[in-house]
mmCIF file of C-alpha atoms in Angstrom:
data_model
loop_
_atom_site.group_PDB
_atom_site.id
_atom_site.type_symbol
_atom_site.label_atom_id
_atom_site.label_comp_id
_atom_site.label_asym_id
_atom_site.label_seq_id
_atom_site.Cartn_x
_atom_site.Cartn_y
_atom_site.Cartn_z
ATOM 1 C CA MET A 1 -22.599 -8.445 7.286
ATOM 2 C CA ARG A 2 -22.492 -6.849 3.796
ATOM 3 C CA ILE A 3 -20.554 -3.683 2.566
ATOM 4 C CA ILE A 4 -22.622 0.020 3.001
ATOM 5 C CA ALA A 5 -21.324 1.493 0.546
ATOM 6 C CA GLY A 6 -18.757 1.844 -2.774
ATOM 7 C CA MET A 7 -18.500 -0.156 -6.014
ATOM 8 C CA TYR A 8 -19.114 -3.171 -3.740
ATOM 9 C CA LYS A 9 -22.018 -2.040 -1.873
ATOM 10 C CA GLY A 10 -24.551 -4.447 -0.966
ATOM 11 C CA ARG A 11 -21.918 -7.909 -1.225
ATOM 12 C CA ALA A 12 -21.606 -10.080 1.123
ATOM 13 C CA LEU A 13 -18.896 -10.689 3.257
ATOM 14 C CA LYS A 14 -17.817 -14.233 4.716
ATOM 15 C CA SER A 15 -16.470 -13.980 7.828
ATOM 16 C CA THR A 16 -14.842 -15.625 10.789
ATOM 17 C CA THR A 17 -16.046 -17.194 13.796
ATOM 18 C CA GLY A 18 -14.653 -18.302 16.637
ATOM 19 C CA PRO A 19 -13.452 -17.191 20.071
ATOM 20 C CA GLY A 20 -11.303 -13.488 19.447
ATOM 21 C CA PHE A 21 -13.547 -13.041 16.357
ATOM 22 C CA ARG A 22 -15.748 -9.881 16.306
ATOM 23 C CA PRO A 23 -16.506 -8.602 12.915
ATOM 24 C CA ALA A 24 -16.945 -4.818 12.930
ATOM 25 C CA MET A 25 -21.090 -4.449 12.717
ATOM 26 C CA GLY A 26 -22.934 -2.056 10.160
ATOM 27 C CA ALA A 27 -24.089 0.708 11.997
ATOM 28 C CA VAL A 28 -20.209 1.379 13.382
ATOM 29 C CA ARG A 29 -19.187 1.074 10.075
ATOM 30 C CA GLU A 30 -20.894 3.202 8.875
ATOM 31 C CA ALA A 31 -20.084 5.907 11.836
ATOM 32 C CA LEU A 32 -16.808 5.247 11.546
ATOM 33 C CA PHE A 33 -16.117 5.574 7.496
ATOM 34 C CA SER A 34 -18.633 8.643 8.079
ATOM 35 C CA MET A 35 -16.009 10.055 11.223
ATOM 36 C CA LEU A 36 -13.036 9.213 8.749
ATOM 37 C CA GLU A 37 -14.877 10.869 4.972
ATOM 38 C CA SER A 38 -15.608 14.078 7.276
ATOM 39 C CA ARG A 39 -11.887 14.539 7.412
ATOM 40 C CA ASP A 40 -11.504 14.849 3.896
ATOM 41 C CA ILE A 41 -10.024 11.647 3.216
ATOM 42 C CA VAL A 42 -9.149 10.659 -0.794
ATOM 43 C CA TRP A 43 -9.823 7.323 -0.620
ATOM 44 C CA GLU A 44 -7.850 7.355 -4.071
ATOM 45 C CA GLU A 45 -4.489 8.198 -2.338
ATOM 46 C CA THR A 46 -5.167 6.071 0.629
ATOM 47 C CA ARG A 47 -2.999 3.235 2.006
ATOM 48 C CA ILE A 48 -4.668 1.458 4.514
ATOM 49 C CA LEU A 49 -3.016 -0.742 7.248
ATOM 50 C CA ASP A 50 -5.616 -3.454 8.793
ATOM 51 C CA LEU A 51 -4.685 -5.430 11.658
ATOM 52 C CA PHE A 52 -6.175 -7.819 13.349
ATOM 53 C CA ALA A 53 -8.273 -8.038 10.487
ATOM 54 C CA GLY A 54 -10.459 -10.870 10.600
ATOM 55 C CA SER A 55 -12.707 -11.215 8.082
ATOM 56 C CA GLY A 56 -11.327 -7.941 6.443
ATOM 57 C CA SER A 57 -14.961 -6.100 7.052
ATOM 58 C CA LEU A 58 -12.623 -2.772 7.359
ATOM 59 C CA GLY A 59 -10.462 -3.180 4.791
ATOM 60 C CA PHE A 60 -13.069 -4.016 2.032
ATOM 61 C CA GLU A 61 -15.094 -1.086 3.042
ATOM 62 C CA ALA A 62 -12.561 1.244 2.244
ATOM 63 C CA LEU A 63 -11.033 -1.127 -1.194
ATOM 64 C CA SER A 64 -14.962 -0.521 -2.424
ATOM 65 C CA ARG A 65 -15.136 3.292 -1.696
ATOM 66 C CA GLY A 66 -11.814 3.356 -3.971
ATOM 67 C CA ALA A 67 -9.005 2.815 -1.583
ATOM 68 C CA ALA A 68 -5.730 2.762 -2.925
ATOM 69 C CA HIS A 69 -3.960 -0.383 -1.304
ATOM 70 C CA VAL A 70 -4.793 -2.205 1.627
ATOM 71 C CA CYS A 71 -2.690 -4.485 3.958
ATOM 72 C CA PHE A 72 -4.914 -7.363 6.268
ATOM 73 C CA VAL A 73 -2.639 -8.515 9.168
ATOM 74 C CA ASP A 74 -4.190 -11.463 11.119
ATOM 75 C CA ALA A 75 -2.510 -14.538 12.957
ATOM 76 C CA ALA A 76 -4.995 -16.697 12.135
ATOM 77 C CA ALA A 77 -4.188 -18.940 9.296
ATOM 78 C CA TYR A 78 -8.373 -18.694 8.730
ATOM 79 C CA ALA A 79 -8.482 -15.436 8.564
ATOM 80 C CA ALA A 80 -6.206 -15.056 6.077
ATOM 81 C CA LYS A 81 -8.250 -17.751 4.113
ATOM 82 C CA VAL A 82 -11.094 -16.111 4.284
ATOM 83 C CA ILE A 83 -9.804 -12.450 3.625
ATOM 84 C CA THR A 84 -8.108 -13.760 0.249
ATOM 85 C CA ALA A 85 -11.221 -15.665 -0.644
ATOM 86 C CA ASN A 86 -13.302 -12.723 -0.257
ATOM 87 C CA ALA A 87 -10.902 -10.727 -2.122
ATOM 88 C CA GLU A 88 -11.400 -13.137 -4.941
ATOM 89 C CA THR A 89 -14.923 -13.139 -4.585
ATOM 90 C CA PHE A 90 -15.309 -9.479 -4.988
ATOM 91 C CA GLY A 91 -12.210 -9.549 -7.615
ATOM 92 C CA VAL A 92 -9.773 -7.172 -6.140
ATOM 93 C CA SER A 93 -7.532 -6.620 -8.378
ATOM 94 C CA PRO A 94 -3.460 -7.953 -6.367
ATOM 95 C CA GLU A 95 -2.327 -4.912 -6.440
ATOM 96 C CA ARG A 96 -4.615 -3.254 -4.246
ATOM 97 C CA TYR A 97 -4.396 -5.731 -1.220
ATOM 98 C CA ASN A 98 -2.067 -8.088 0.464
ATOM 99 C CA VAL A 99 -2.660 -10.353 3.347
ATOM 100 C CA VAL A 100 0.241 -10.799 5.701
ATOM 101 C CA GLN A 101 -0.296 -13.645 8.103
ATOM 102 C CA SER A 102 1.134 -12.471 11.175
ATOM 103 C CA GLN A 103 1.076 -11.792 15.170
ATOM 104 C CA THR A 104 0.651 -8.001 14.711
ATOM 105 C CA GLY A 105 3.417 -7.324 17.175
ATOM 106 C CA LYS A 106 5.937 -9.127 15.645
ATOM 107 C CA MET A 107 5.094 -7.775 12.109
ATOM 108 C CA LEU A 108 4.938 -4.438 13.603
ATOM 109 C CA GLY A 109 8.627 -4.834 15.415
ATOM 110 C CA LYS A 110 10.320 -4.968 11.973
ATOM 111 C CA ARG A 111 10.948 -1.638 9.872
ATOM 112 C CA ALA A 112 7.583 -0.998 7.483
ATOM 113 C CA PRO A 113 8.599 -0.729 3.762
ATOM 114 C CA ALA A 114 6.644 1.833 3.542
ATOM 115 C CA PRO A 115 3.988 4.334 5.895
ATOM 116 C CA TYR A 116 0.948 4.231 5.796
ATOM 117 C CA ASP A 117 -2.250 7.219 5.644
ATOM 118 C CA LEU A 118 -4.625 5.220 7.657
ATOM 119 C CA VAL A 119 -4.653 2.232 10.352
ATOM 120 C CA PHE A 120 -7.373 0.071 11.515
ATOM 121 C CA ILE A 121 -6.676 -1.760 14.787
ATOM 122 C CA ASP A 122 -9.311 -4.170 15.581
ATOM 123 C CA PRO A 123 -8.076 -6.247 18.299
ATOM 124 C CA PRO A 124 -10.292 -9.253 20.227
ATOM 125 C CA TYR A 125 -12.204 -7.714 23.256
ATOM 126 C CA LYS A 126 -10.415 -7.646 26.376
ATOM 127 C CA ASP A 127 -7.235 -7.786 24.648
ATOM 128 C CA THR A 128 -5.414 -5.000 25.970
ATOM 129 C CA VAL A 129 -2.550 -4.232 23.311
ATOM 130 C CA LEU A 130 -3.627 -1.575 21.947
ATOM 131 C CA ALA A 131 -1.229 1.169 23.525
ATOM 132 C CA TYR A 132 1.347 -1.227 22.447
ATOM 133 C CA THR A 133 0.327 -1.715 18.995
ATOM 134 C CA VAL A 134 0.461 2.128 18.486
ATOM 135 C CA LYS A 135 3.778 2.403 19.865
ATOM 136 C CA LYS A 136 5.163 -0.362 17.388
ATOM 137 C CA LEU A 137 3.634 1.367 14.984
ATOM 138 C CA LEU A 138 5.387 4.736 16.023
ATOM 139 C CA ALA A 139 8.581 3.590 16.417
ATOM 140 C CA ASN A 140 8.494 1.514 12.969
ATOM 141 C CA GLY A 141 7.825 3.992 10.505
ATOM 142 C CA TRP A 142 4.256 2.907 10.013
ATOM 143 C CA VAL A 143 2.647 5.778 9.767
ATOM 144 C CA LYS A 144 3.051 9.126 7.761
ATOM 145 C CA PRO A 145 3.014 12.066 9.837
ATOM 146 C CA GLY A 146 -1.140 13.249 9.503
ATOM 147 C CA ALA A 147 -2.222 9.869 8.970
ATOM 148 C CA LEU A 148 -5.272 8.432 10.779
ATOM 149 C CA VAL A 149 -5.625 5.761 13.803
ATOM 150 C CA ASN A 150 -8.698 4.329 14.095
ATOM 151 C CA ALA A 151 -9.030 1.541 16.949
ATOM 152 C CA GLU A 152 -12.054 -0.303 18.016
ATOM 153 C CA ILE A 153 -12.088 -1.247 21.463
ATOM 154 C CA GLU A 154 -14.563 -2.969 23.847
ATOM 155 C CA ALA A 155 -16.668 0.115 25.048
ATOM 156 C CA ARG A 156 -15.910 -0.547 29.000
ATOM 157 C CA GLN A 157 -12.190 -0.857 28.351
ATOM 158 C CA ARG A 158 -10.824 1.878 30.431
ATOM 159 C CA ILE A 159 -8.572 3.501 28.715
ATOM 160 C CA ALA A 160 -7.565 7.448 28.886
ATOM 161 C CA PRO A 161 -7.065 8.200 25.077
ATOM 162 C CA GLU A 162 -4.762 11.232 25.207
ATOM 163 C CA ALA A 163 -2.659 8.817 27.311
ATOM 164 C CA VAL A 164 -1.833 6.176 24.735
ATOM 165 C CA HIS A 165 0.731 7.826 22.914
ATOM 166 C CA PRO A 166 2.090 11.316 22.848
ATOM 167 C CA GLU A 167 2.509 11.826 19.179
ATOM 168 C CA LEU A 168 -1.147 11.468 18.825
ATOM 169 C CA VAL A 169 -4.196 13.926 18.591
ATOM 170 C CA LEU A 170 -7.722 12.512 19.630
ATOM 171 C CA HIS A 171 -10.132 13.422 16.908
ATOM 172 C CA ALA A 172 -13.248 11.311 18.139
ATOM 173 C CA ASP A 173 -13.590 8.981 20.643
ATOM 174 C CA ARG A 174 -17.593 7.788 20.608
ATOM 175 C CA SER A 175 -19.573 4.433 21.938
ATOM 176 C CA TYR A 176 -21.775 2.406 19.894
ATOM 177 C CA GLY A 177 -23.179 -0.241 21.578
ATOM 178 C CA GLN A 178 -20.362 -2.588 23.464
ATOM 179 C CA THR A 179 -17.600 -1.164 20.889
ATOM 180 C CA ARG A 180 -15.748 1.791 21.313
ATOM 181 C CA VAL A 181 -14.234 4.010 18.493
ATOM 182 C CA LEU A 182 -11.276 6.074 18.530
ATOM 183 C CA ILE A 183 -9.490 7.961 16.032
ATOM 184 C CA TRP A 184 -6.366 9.903 16.197
ATOM 185 C CA GLU A 185 -4.095 11.650 14.007
ATOM 186 C CA VAL A 186 -0.284 11.192 13.909
ATOM 187 C CA SER A 187 1.130 14.887 15.074
ATOM 188 C CA ARG A 188 3.073 16.302 12.155
ATOM 189 C CA PRO A 189 6.627 17.547 13.244
#
């Protein structure tokens, strides 16, 4: 698995393996980042929350493009070690990232220290935590009004993207093989 664009372009990511880990494939990442960039993201001003981070492929792709900061969250100790190793291998400045080893629901159940501009939600396939995760994000101040929320779920998963949360406005719903990519914007007051 390699970084697609930016300062780390072509660099290989160490990846996580085992049940529940599913790295974001290059074609899906490329499509996702094209959709995000078409929404005029200014990476240098963007703070990102990468939930169910695994190896951190989405967060590192954003850092490679110049993202201001990424908070990687995964419950697995192994994933946290892989993310840290990738950051060290790439020479990512410690001010630009942090790694939190925690169950996503537990972390999001607390009040956010500061809201984020972009959230990646990439739970294991067959996991049905999307609506619950979004509810916690919005209830506890983890996202700013106007923030983008991206989810990568199994293409066969039956959800109505408009019904995930009333404060989200759907921008994209695309399928790439077995992966479904959804992008919402948090409504502004």
